[in-house]
Short mmCIF file of C-alpha atoms and ligand atoms in Angstrom, two decimals:
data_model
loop_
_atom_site.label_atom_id
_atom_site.label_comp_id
_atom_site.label_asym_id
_atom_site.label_seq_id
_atom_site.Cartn_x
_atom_site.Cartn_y
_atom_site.Cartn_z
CA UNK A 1 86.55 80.28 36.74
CA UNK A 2 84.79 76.91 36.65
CA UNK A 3 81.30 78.53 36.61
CA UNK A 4 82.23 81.57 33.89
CA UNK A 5 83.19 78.09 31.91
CA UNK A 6 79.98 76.63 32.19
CA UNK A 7 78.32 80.35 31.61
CA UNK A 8 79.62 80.31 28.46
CA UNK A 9 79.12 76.84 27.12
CA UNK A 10 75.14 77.50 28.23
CA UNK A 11 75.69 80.65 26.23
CA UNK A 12 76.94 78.50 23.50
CA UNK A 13 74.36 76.12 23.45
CA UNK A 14 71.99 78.74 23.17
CA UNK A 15 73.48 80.10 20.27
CA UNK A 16 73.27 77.28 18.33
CA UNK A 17 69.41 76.67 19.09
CA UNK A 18 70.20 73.53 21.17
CA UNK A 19 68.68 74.65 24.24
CA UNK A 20 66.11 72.26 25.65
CA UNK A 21 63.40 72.93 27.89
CA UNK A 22 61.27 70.63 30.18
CA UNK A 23 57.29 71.39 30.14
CA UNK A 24 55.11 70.85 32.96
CA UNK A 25 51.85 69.21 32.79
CA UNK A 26 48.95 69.19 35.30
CA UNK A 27 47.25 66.39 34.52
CA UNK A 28 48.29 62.72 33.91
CA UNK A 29 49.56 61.23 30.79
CA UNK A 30 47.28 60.78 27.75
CA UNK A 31 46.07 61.77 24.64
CA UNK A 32 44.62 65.41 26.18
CA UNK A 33 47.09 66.83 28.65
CA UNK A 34 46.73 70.07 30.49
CA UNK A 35 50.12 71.93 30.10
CA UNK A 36 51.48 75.76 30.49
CA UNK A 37 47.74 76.37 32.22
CA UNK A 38 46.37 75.22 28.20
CA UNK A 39 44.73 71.81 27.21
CA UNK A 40 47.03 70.23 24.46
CA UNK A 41 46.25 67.09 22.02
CA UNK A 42 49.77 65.32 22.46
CA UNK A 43 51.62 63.09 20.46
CA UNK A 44 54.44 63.08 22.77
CA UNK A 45 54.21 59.53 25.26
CA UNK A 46 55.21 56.08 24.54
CA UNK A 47 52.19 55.10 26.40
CA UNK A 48 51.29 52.90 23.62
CA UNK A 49 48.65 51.31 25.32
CA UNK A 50 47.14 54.09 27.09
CA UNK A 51 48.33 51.66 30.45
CA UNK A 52 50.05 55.40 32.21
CA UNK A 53 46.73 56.72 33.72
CA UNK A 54 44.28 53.36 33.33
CA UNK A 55 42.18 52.98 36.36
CA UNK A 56 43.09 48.71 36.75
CA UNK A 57 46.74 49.98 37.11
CA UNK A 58 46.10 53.04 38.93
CA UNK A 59 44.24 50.68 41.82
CA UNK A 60 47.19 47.90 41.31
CA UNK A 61 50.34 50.43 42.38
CA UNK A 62 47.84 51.47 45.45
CA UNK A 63 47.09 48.17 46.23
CA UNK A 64 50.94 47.12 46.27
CA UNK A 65 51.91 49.90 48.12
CA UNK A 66 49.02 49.10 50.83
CA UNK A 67 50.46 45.37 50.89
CA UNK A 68 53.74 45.73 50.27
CA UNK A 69 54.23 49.11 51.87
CA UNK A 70 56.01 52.28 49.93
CA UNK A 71 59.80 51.61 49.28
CA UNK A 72 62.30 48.81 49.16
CA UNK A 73 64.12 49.81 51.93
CA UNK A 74 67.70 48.71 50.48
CA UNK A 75 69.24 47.04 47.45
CA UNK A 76 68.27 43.85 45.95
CA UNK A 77 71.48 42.00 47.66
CA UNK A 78 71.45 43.31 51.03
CA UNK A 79 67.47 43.54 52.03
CA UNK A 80 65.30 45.24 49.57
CA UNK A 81 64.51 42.08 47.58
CA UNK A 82 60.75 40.66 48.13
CA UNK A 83 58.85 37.80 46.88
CA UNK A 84 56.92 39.85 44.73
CA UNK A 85 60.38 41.07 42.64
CA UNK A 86 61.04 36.81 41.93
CA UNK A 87 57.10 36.64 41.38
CA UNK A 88 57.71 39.41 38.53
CA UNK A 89 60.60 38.02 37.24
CA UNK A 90 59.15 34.69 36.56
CA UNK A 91 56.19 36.50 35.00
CA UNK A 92 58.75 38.10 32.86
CA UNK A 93 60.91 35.12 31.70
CA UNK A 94 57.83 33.73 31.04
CA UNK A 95 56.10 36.45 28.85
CA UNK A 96 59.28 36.90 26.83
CA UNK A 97 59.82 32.86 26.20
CA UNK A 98 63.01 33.10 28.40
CA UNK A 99 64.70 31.26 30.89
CA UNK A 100 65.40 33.60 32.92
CA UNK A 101 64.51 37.56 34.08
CA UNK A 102 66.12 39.99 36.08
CA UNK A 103 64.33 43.23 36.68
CA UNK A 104 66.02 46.64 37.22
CA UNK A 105 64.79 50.91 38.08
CA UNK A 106 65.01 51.98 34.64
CA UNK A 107 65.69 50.47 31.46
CA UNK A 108 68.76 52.95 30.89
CA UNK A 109 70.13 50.65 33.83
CA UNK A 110 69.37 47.89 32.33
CA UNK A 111 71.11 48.49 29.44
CA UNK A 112 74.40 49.45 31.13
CA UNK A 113 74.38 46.41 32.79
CA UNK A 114 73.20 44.10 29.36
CA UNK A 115 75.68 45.98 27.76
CA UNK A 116 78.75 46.70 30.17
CA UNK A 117 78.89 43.24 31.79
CA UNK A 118 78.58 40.73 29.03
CA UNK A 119 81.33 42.30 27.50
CA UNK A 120 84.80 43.49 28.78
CA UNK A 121 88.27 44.70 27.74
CA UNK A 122 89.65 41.96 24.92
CA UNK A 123 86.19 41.59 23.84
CA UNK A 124 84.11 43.51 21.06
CA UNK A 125 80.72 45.22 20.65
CA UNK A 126 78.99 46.12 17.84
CA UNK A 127 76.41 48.15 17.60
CA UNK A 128 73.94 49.84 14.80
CA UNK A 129 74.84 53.69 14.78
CA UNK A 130 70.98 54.32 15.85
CA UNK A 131 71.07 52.39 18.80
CA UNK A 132 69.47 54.17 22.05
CA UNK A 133 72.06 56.36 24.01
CA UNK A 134 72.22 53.82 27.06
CA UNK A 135 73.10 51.16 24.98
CA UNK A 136 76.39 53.22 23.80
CA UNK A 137 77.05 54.15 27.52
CA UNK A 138 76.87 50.48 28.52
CA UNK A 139 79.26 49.67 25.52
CA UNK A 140 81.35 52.35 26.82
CA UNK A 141 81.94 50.81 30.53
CA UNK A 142 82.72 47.53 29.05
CA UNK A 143 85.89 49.06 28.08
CA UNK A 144 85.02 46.57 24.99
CA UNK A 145 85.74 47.67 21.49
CA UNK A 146 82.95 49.34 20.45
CA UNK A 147 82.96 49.38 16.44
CA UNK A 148 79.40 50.90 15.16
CA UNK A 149 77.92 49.90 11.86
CA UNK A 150 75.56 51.75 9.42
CA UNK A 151 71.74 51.95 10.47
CA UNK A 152 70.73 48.21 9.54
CA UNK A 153 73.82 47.75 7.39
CA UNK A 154 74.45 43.68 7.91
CA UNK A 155 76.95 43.11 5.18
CA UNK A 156 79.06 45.63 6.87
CA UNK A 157 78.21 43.95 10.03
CA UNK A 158 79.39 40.89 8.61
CA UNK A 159 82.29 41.90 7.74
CA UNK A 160 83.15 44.02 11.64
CA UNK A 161 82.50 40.16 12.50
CA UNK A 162 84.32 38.36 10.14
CA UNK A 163 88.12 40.49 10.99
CA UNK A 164 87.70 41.08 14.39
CA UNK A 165 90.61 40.16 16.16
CA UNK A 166 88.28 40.06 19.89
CA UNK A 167 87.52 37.56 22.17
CA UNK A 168 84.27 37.60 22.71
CA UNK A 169 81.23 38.95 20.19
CA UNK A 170 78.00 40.86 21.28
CA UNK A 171 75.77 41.82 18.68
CA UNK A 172 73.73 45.27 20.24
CA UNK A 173 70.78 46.41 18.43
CA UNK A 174 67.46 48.42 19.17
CA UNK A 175 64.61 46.19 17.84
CA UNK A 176 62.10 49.28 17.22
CA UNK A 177 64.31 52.43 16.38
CA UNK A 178 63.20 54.91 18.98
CA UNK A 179 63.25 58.07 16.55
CA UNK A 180 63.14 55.93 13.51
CA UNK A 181 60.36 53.47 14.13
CA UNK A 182 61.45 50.71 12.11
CA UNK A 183 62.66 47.11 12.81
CA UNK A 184 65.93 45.80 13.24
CA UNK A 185 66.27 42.77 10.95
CA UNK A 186 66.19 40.27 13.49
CA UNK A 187 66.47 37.33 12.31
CA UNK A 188 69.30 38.09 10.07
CA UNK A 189 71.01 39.72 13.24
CA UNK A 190 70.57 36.22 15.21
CA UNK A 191 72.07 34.32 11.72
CA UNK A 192 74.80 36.69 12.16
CA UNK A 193 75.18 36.12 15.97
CA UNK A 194 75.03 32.28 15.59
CA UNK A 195 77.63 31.83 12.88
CA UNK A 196 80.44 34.48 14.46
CA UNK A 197 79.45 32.63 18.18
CA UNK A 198 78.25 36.11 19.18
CA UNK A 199 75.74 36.97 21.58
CA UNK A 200 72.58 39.64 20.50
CA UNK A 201 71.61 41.99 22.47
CA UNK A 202 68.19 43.15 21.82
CA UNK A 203 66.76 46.71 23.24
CA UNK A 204 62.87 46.21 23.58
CA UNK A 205 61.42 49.01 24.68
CA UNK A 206 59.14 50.08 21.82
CA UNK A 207 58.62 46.34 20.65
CA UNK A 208 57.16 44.95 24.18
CA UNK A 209 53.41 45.58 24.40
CA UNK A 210 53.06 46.35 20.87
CA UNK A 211 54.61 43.73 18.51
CA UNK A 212 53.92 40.06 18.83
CA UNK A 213 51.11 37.68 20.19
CA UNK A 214 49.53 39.22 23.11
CA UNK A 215 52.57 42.12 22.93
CA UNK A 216 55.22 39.29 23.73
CA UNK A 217 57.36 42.01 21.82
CA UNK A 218 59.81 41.62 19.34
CA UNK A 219 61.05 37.86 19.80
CA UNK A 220 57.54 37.08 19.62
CA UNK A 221 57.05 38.73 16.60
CA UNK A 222 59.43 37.21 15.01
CA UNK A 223 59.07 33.76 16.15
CA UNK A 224 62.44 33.34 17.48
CA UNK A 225 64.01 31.19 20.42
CA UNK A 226 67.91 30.97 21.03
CA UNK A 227 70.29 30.76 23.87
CA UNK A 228 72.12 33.30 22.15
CA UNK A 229 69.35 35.94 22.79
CA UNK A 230 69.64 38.83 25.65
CA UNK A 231 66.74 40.76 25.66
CA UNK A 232 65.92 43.98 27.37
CA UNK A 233 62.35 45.42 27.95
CA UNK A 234 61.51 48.45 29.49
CA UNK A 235 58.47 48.83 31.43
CA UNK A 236 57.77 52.59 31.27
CA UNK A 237 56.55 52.88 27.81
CA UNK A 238 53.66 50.38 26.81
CA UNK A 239 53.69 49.23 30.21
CA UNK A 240 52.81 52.05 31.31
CA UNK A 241 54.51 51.93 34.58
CA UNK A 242 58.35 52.18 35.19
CA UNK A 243 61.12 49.91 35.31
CA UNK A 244 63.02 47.25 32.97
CA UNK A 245 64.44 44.05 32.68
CA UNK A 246 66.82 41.86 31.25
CA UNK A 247 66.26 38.29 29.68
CA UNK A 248 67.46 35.34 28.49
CA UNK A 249 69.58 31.77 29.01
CA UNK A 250 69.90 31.78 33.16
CA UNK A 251 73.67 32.08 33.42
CA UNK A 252 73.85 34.86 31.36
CA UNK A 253 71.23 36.61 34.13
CA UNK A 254 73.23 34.75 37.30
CA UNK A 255 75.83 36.92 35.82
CA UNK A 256 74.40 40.00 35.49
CA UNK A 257 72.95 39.51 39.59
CA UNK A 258 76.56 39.36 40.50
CA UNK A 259 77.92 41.77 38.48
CA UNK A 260 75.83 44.34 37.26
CA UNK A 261 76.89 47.34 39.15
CA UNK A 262 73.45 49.45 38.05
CA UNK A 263 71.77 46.68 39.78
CA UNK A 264 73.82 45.77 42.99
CA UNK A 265 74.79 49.77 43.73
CA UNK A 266 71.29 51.03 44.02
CA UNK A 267 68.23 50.61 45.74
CA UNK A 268 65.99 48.40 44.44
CA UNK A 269 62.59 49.63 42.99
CA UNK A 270 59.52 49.31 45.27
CA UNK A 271 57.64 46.25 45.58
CA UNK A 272 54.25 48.31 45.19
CA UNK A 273 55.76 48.74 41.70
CA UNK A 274 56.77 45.34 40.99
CA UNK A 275 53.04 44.28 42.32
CA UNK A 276 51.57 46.98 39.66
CA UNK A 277 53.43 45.56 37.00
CA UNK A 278 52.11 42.03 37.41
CA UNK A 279 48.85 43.72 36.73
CA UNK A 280 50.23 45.37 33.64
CA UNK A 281 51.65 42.42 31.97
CA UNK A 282 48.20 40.96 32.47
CA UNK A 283 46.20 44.21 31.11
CA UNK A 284 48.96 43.88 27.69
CA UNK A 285 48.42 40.49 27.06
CA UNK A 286 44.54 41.37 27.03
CA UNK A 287 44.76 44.38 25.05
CA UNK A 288 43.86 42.69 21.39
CA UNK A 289 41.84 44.89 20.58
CA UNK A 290 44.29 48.40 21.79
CA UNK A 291 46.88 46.89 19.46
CA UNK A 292 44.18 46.42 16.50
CA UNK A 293 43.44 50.05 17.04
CA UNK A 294 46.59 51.04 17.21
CA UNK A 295 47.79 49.51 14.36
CA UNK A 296 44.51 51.25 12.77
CA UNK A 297 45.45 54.65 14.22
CA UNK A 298 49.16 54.47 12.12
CA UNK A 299 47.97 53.50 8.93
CA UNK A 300 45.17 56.37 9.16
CA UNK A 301 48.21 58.91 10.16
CA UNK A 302 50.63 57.62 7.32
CA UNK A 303 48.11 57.60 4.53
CA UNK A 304 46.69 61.44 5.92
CA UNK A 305 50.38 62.05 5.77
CA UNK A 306 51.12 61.23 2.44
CA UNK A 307 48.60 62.35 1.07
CA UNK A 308 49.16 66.26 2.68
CA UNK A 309 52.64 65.72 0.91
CA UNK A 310 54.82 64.97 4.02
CA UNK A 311 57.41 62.90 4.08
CA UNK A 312 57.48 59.77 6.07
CA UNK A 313 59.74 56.93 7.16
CA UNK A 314 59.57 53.19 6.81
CA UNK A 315 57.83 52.21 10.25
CA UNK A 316 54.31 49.94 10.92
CA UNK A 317 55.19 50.90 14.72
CA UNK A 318 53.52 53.98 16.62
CA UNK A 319 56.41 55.92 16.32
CA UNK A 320 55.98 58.18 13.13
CA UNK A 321 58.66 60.25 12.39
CA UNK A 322 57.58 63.67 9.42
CA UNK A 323 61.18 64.44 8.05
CA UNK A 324 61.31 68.13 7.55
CA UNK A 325 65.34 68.42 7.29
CA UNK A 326 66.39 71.75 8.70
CA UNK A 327 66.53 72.55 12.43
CA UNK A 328 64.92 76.25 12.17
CA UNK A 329 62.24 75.10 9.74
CA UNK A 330 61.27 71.85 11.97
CA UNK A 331 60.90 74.09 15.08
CA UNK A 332 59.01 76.55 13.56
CA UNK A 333 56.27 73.79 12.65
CA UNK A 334 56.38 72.19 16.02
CA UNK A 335 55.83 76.01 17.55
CA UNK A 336 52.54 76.47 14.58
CA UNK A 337 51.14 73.15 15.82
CA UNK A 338 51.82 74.34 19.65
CA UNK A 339 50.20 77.41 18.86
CA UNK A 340 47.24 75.40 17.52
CA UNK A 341 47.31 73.26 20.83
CA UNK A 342 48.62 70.41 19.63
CA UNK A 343 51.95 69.12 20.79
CA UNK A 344 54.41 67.27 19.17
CA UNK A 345 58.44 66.70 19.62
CA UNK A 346 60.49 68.33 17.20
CA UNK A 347 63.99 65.78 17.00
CA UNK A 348 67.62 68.07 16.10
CA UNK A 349 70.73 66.90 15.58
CA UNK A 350 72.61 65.10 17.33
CA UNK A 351 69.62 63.02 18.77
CA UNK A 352 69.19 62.35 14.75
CA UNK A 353 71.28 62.94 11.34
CA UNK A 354 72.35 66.63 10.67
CA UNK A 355 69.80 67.85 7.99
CA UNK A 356 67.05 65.30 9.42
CA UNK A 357 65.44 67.40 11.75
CA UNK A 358 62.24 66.32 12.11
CA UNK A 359 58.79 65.57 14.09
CA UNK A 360 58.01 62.81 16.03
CA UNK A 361 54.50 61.67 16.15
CA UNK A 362 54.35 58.88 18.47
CA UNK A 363 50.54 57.62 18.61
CA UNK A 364 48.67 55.63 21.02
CA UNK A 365 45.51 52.88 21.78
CA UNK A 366 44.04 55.71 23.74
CA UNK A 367 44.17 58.68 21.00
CA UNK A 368 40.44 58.67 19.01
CA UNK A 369 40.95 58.31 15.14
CA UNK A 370 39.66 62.38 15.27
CA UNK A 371 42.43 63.18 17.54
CA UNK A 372 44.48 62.08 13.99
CA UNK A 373 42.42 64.12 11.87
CA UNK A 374 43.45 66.64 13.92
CA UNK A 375 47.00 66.55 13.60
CA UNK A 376 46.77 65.97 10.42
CA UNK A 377 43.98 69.47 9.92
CA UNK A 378 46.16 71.67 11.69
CA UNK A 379 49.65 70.08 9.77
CA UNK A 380 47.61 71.02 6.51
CA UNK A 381 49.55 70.23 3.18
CA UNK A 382 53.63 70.52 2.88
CA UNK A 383 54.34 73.60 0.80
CA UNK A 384 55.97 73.05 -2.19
CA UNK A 385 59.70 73.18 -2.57
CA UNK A 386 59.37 73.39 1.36
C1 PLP B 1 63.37 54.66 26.68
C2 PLP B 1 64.45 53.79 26.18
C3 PLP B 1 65.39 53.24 27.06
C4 PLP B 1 65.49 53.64 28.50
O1 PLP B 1 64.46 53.13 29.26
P1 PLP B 1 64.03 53.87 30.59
O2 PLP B 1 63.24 52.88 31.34
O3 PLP B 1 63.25 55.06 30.16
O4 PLP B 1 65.30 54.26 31.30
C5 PLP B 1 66.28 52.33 26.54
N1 PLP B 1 66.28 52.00 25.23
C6 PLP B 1 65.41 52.54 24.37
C7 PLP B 1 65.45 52.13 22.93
C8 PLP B 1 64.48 53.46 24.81
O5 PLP B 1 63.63 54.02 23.95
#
């Protein structure tokens, strides 16, 4: 029967040691969460800024709500679009150096419409194999070719690009690797793009807030301006809030208004949010001096790291992978550091490579320099041969 089925598979999951678990906290995000009835040091959030729980933001979603009321009401095409949804957008287009913004619930949205509407059955998508889930999915309703290349492998890009037989070209690429942390080779990628008349598609999320001249993100960072640029930012990590957006030349976002179907099928977000937001983009673009102690916070992690013998990754970004390798041996840590109160992710296959299990640290403006010293105390040294 239909439920035995699923019984088993469970059972199966279980087996393998592939069972996930959600934890509830009872306080709000930060650096020192109460969780399981226990205070925990986390290194868990992509609250990069330490935006989730900040007091100017906290007053700016009641403040929207009080104006703007609590929901939306319907979707953005029928009657749930307000003034304050165009206000963001322009903010948006704006902050990014584009022409044009459209903003969506959730970023995974926003990707399956980047992704699933600029590109359709003759045409062809390729994507870096570490590319964020949604960003596959979106490939995947395209009905595109979707032909993955090596993590950050451009000669093999070059080549996809060179013999495909398709249409239509969209380069798709993370710009920050979530469980990676490192950069996409941008600039290269948009060489790439503008020599194969392909468009780039450019995932955000960990770049905006962070990277760049006042956090412009990623396109900032790297200086770069083109019409073939689509850019999507998500506005629940350094934000601090929730929500996303897409960006770039205005036709390509006319299209995505008419066509999207993870924007015209669903509700639209609340204008409280889209008022709170506002407030957030001005809070990042002010937050110099979270970035410079970020930026501080990483290289005191990496070099406590290395020297304690652990092995790192190639990222400047908060996200700060330890490679351990096997799945038993990388949970066991993560439970010894739970044990000790401090929490941090442990990443399995398939999220990442088989046999590079690891942790992710992912740091932020709001953790002290002694909440580092403390990961790093109760981490201790990598045994040898371990
Ligand atoms: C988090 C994330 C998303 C999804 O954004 P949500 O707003 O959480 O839905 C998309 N891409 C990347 C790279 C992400 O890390």
């Amino acid at each position: 029967m239909f439920i035995d089925d699923l019984r088993a598979d469970l059972d199966e999951i279980d087996r393998l040691g592939l069972v996930r678990h959600r934890r509830s906290q009872q306080s709000p995000c930060g650096p020192h969460v109460l969780r399981d009835g226990r205070e925990y040091l986390s290194f868990c959030s992509n609250d990069y800024l330490g935006l989730a729980a900040a007091p100017a933001l906290v007053d700016a979603l009641a403040e929207g709500a009080r104006h703007w009321g609590a929901g939306a009401g319907a979707s953005h095409l029928v009657s749930g679009h307000y003034a304050v949804h165009d206000e963001l957008e322009r903010a948006l287009a704006s902050f990014c150096g584009c022409e044009r913004a459209i903003s969506f619930s959730t970023g995974y949205m926003a990707n399956l419409a980047a992704v699933g509407t600029l590109a359709g059955r003759s045409d062809a998508i390729f994507a870096d194999r570490l590319n964020h889930a949604s960003l596959v999915d979106g490939a995947l309703l395209s009905r595109a070719r979707l032909c993955r290349y090596p993590h950050l492998d451009l000669d093999h890009l070059a080549h996809q690009l060179a013999t495909t037989p398709a249409r239509r070209r969209l380069i798709v690429s993370d710009t920050v690797f979530s469980m990676d942390g490192d950069l996409a080779p941008v600039p290269q990628l948009l060489e790439l793009a503008e020599r194969h008349d392909a468009l780039l598609v450019l995932d955000d999320a960990h770049g905006l807030g962070v990277l760049g001249p006042e956090g412009r993100g990623s396109l900032a960072h790297f200086d770069l301006v083109s019409p073939r640029l689509v850019l999507i930012g998500t506005l629940g990590k350094a934000a601090g809030l929730a929500g996303a957006f897409v960006a770039g030349q205005a036709d390509v976002i006319e299209w995505l208004l008419q066509k999207a179907r993870s924007y015209i099928f669903t509700t639209a977000a609340p204008p409280a949010l889209a008022h709170a937001l506002l407030q957030a983009l001005d809070l990042i673009r002010a937050a110099d001096s979270r970035r410079a102690a970020l930026r501080e916070l990483v290289a005191h992690l990496r070099s406590g790291l290395r020297a304690g013998g652990w092995r790192t990754m190639d990222s400047a970004t908060p996200i700060q992978p330890v490679i351990v390798g096997g799945n038993r041996e990388t949970l066991a840590l993560s439970r010894s550091l739970d044990e000790a109160g401090v929490w941090v992710p442990a990443i399995r296959p398939p999220t990442v490579p088989e046999g590079s299990a690891r942790l992710r640290i992912s740091l932020s403006a709001a953790h002290a320099r002694a909440d580092v010293d403390r990961l790093l105390y109760v981490l201790g040294r990598r045994e040898a041969g371990a």
